[in-house]
XYZ file of N, CA and C in Angstrom:
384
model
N 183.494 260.996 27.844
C 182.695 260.667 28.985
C 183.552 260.062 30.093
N 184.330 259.306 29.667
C 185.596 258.664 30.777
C 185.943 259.885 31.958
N 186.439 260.881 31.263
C 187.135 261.943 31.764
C 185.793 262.590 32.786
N 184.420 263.089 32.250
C 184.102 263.219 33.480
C 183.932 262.235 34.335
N 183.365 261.220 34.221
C 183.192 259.732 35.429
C 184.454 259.811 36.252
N 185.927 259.857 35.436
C 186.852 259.850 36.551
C 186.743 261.126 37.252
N 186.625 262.394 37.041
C 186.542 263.598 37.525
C 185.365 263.652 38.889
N 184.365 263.188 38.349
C 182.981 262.849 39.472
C 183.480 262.051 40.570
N 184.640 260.983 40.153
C 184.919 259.971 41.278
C 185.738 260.586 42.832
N 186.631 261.504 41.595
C 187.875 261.812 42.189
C 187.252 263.062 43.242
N 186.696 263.943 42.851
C 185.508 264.309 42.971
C 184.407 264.211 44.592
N 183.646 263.034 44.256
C 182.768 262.986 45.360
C 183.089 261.845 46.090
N 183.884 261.112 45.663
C 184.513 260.262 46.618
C 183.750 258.931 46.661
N 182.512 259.456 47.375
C 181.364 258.618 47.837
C 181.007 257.507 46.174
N 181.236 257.781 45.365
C 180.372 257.209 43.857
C 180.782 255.593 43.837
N 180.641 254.868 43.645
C 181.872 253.669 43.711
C 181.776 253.846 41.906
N 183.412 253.135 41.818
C 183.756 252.762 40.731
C 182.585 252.293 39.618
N 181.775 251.428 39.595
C 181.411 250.413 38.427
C 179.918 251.237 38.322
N 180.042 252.674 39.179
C 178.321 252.767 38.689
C 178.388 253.671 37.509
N 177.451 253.523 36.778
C 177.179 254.739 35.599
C 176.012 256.070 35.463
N 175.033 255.559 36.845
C 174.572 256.401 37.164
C 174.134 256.768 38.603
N 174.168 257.978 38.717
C 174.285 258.501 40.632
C 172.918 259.218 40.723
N 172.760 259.000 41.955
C 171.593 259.943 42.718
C 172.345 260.893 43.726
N 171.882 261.916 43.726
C 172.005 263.252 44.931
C 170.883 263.652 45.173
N 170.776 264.347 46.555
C 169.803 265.082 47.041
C 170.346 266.653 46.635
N 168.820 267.154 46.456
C 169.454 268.690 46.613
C 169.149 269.562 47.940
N 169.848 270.181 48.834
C 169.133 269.929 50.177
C 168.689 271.299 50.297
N 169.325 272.507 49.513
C 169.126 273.760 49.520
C 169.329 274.494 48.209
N 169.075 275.102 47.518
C 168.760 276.439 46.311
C 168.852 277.538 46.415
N 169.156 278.493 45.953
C 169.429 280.050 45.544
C 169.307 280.338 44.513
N 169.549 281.407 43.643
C 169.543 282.035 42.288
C 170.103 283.073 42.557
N 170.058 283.322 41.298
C 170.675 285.007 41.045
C 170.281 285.464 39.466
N 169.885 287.020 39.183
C 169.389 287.656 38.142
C 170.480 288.127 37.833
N 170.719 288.928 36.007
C 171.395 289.839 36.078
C 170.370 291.097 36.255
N 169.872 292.092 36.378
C 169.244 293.209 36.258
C 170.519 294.679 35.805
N 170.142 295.150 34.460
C 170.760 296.229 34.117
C 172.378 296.028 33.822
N 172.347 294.578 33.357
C 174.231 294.224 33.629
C 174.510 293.917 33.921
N 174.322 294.134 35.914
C 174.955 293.745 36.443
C 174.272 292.246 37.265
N 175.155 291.637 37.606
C 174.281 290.290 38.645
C 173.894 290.573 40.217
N 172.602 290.304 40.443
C 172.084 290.460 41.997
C 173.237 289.531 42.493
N 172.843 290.060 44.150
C 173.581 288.821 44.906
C 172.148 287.507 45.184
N 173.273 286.746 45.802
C 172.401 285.400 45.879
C 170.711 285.739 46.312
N 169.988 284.902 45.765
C 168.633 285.287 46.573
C 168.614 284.272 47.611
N 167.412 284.362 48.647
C 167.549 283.916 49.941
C 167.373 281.850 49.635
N 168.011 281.368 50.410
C 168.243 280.145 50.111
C 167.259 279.430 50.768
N 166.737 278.629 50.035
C 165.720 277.811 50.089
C 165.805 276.410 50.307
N 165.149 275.635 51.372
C 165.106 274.706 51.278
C 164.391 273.657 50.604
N 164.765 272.624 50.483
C 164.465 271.659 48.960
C 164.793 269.847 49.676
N 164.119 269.479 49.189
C 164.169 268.018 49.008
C 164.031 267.715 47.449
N 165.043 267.705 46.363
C 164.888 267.482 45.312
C 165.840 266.431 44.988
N 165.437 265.217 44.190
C 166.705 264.531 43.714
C 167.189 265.064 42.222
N 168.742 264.798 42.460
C 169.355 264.966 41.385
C 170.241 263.610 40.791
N 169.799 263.045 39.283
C 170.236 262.617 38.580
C 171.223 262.496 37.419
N 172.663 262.106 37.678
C 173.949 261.967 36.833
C 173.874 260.777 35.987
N 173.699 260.912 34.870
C 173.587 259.262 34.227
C 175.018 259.832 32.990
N 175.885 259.211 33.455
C 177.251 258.990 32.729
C 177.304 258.178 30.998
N 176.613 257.822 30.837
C 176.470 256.932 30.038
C 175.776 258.067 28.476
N 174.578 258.501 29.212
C 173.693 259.340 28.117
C 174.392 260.593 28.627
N 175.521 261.092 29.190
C 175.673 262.577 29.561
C 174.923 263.795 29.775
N 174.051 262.627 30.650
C 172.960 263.756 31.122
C 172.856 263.919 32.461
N 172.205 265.109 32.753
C 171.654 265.354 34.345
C 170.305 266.083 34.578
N 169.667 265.085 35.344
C 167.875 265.558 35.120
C 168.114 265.837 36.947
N 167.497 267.111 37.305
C 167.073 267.824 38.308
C 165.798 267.839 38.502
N 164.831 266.937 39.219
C 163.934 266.612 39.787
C 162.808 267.602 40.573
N 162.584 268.728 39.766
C 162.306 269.774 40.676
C 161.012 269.774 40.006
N 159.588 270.637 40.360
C 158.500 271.088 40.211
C 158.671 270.461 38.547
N 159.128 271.019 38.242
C 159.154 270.984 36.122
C 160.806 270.241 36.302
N 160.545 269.526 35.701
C 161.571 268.289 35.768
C 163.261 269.392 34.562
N 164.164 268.965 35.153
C 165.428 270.123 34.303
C 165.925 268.781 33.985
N 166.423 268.793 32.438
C 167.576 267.813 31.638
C 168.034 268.558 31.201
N 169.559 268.534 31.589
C 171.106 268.885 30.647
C 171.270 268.019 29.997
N 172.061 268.210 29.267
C 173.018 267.666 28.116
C 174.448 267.793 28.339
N 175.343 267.347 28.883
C 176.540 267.696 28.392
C 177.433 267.628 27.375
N 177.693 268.801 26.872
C 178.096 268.977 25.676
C 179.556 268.968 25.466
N 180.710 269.622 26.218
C 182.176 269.309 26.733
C 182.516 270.175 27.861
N 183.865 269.650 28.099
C 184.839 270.294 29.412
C 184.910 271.700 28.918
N 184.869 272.540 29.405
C 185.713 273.830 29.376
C 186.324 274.632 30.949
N 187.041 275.594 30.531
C 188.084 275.707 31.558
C 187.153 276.029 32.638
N 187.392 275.809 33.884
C 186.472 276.037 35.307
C 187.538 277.618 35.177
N 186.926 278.112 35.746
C 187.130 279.732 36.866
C 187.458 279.285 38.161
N 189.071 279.774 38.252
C 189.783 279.209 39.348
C 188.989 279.594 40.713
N 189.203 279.006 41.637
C 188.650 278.869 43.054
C 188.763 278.606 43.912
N 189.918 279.335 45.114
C 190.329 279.472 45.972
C 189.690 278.738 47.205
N 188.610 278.445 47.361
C 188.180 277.611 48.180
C 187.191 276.306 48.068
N 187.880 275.927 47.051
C 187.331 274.489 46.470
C 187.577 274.168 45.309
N 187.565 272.719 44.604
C 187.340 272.189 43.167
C 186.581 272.787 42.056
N 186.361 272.781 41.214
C 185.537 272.893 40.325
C 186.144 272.128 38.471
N 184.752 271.948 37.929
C 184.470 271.412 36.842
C 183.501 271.942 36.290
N 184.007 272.129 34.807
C 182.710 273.094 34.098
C 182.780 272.407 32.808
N 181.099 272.546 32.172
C 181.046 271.706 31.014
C 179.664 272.846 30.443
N 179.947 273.130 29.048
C 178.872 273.107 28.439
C 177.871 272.422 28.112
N 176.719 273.273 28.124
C 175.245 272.123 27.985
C 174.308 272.914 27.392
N 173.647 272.034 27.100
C 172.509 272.513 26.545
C 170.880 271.424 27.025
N 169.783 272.399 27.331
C 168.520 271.842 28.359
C 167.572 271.769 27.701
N 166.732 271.049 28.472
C 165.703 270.170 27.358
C 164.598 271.492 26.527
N 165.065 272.791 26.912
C 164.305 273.729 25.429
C 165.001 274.397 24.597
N 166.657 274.160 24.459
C 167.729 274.059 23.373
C 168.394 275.020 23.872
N 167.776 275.583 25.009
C 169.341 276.490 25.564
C 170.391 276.323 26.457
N 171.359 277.059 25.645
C 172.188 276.641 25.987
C 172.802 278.045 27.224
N 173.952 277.103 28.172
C 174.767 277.626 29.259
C 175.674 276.620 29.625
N 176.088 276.511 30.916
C 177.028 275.982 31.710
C 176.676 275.118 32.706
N 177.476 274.252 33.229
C 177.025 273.391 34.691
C 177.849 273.312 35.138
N 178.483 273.495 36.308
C 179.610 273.727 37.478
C 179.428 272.416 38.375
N 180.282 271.518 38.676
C 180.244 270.758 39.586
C 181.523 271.364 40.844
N 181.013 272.023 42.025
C 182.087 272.428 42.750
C 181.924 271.712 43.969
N 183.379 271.030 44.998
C 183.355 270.681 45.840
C 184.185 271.585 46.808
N 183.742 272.109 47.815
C 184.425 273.140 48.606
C 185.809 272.730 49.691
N 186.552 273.183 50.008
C 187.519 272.503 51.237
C 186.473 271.953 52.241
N 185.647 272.912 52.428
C 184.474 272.701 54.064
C 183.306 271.001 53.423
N 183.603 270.621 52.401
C 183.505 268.996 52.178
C 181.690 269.912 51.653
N 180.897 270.914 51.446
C 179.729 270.891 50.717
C 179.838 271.146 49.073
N 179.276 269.882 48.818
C 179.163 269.704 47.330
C 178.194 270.607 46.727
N 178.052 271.377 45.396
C 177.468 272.487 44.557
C 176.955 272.064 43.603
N 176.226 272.139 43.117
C 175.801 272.056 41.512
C 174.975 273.546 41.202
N 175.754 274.246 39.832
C 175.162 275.383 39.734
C 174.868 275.461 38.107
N 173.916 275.824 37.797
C 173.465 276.044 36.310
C 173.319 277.970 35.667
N 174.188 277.512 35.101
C 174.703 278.683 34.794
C 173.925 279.242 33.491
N 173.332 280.408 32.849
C 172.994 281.120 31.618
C 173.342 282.325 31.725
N 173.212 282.854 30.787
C 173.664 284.561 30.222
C 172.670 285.484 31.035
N 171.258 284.951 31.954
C 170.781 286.126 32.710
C 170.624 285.669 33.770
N 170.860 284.130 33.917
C 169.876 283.922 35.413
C 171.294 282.254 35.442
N 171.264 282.195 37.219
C 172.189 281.306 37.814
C 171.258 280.658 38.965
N 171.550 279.272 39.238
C 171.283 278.951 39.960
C 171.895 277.763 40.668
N 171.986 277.484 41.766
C 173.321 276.832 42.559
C 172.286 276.118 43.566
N 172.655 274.354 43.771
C 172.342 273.651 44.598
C 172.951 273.044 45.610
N 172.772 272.959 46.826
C 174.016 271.774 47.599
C 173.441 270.799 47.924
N 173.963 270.146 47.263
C 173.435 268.138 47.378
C 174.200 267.409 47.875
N 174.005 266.530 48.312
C 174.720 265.712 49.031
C 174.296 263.966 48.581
């Protein structure tokens, strides 16, 4: 857990040191399907007032949306390099036992990402 808290710090900058748990807004949403294999492109982006919750401590992250989303983080695994920004990737698993991915990406252009990743369906937030 150390390793992400320092990663989040280094990260978003904004967190101060001694907290263990953060609030974000989510200010906009997208998705994406796979259909037939392959993955759609983004669907049209939506605006959102949702908070998002990092609690370091229980390694969780609850997404505040219509039907409330809890991850689990489960560990680090390698991010998918990215030419125009940071990234951090961790396995998880959500509060109906499935499991995928969670991406924390920060871009050069300074907009922060959170994207939840599964085997048919993606979805990507920018919070701030």
């Amino acid at each position: 857990m150390k390793k992400l808290y320092t990663i989040l710090i280094v990260m978003f900058i904004t967190i101060p040191c001694f907290a263990q748990t953060e609030y974000f807004k989510a200010y906009t949403y997208s998705s994406k399907v796979m259909v037939n294999g392959q993955w759609s492109d983004w669907l049209n982006w939506i605006s959102t007032n949702i908070n998002v919750k990092i609690d370091f401590d229980k390694a969780r992250i609850t997404i505040y949306s219509n039907e409330p989303q809890i991850y689990r983080l489960i560990e680090e695994v390698e991010a998918p390099y990215d030419n125009s920004g940071q990234q951090i990737k961790y396995r998880m698993i959500d509060q109906d036992g499935d499991y995928g991915s969670i991406r924390f990406r920060k871009q050069y252009n300074g907009i922060i990402q959170l994207y939840i990743d599964y085997a048919d369906i993606k979805w990507v937030y920018n919070i701030e």
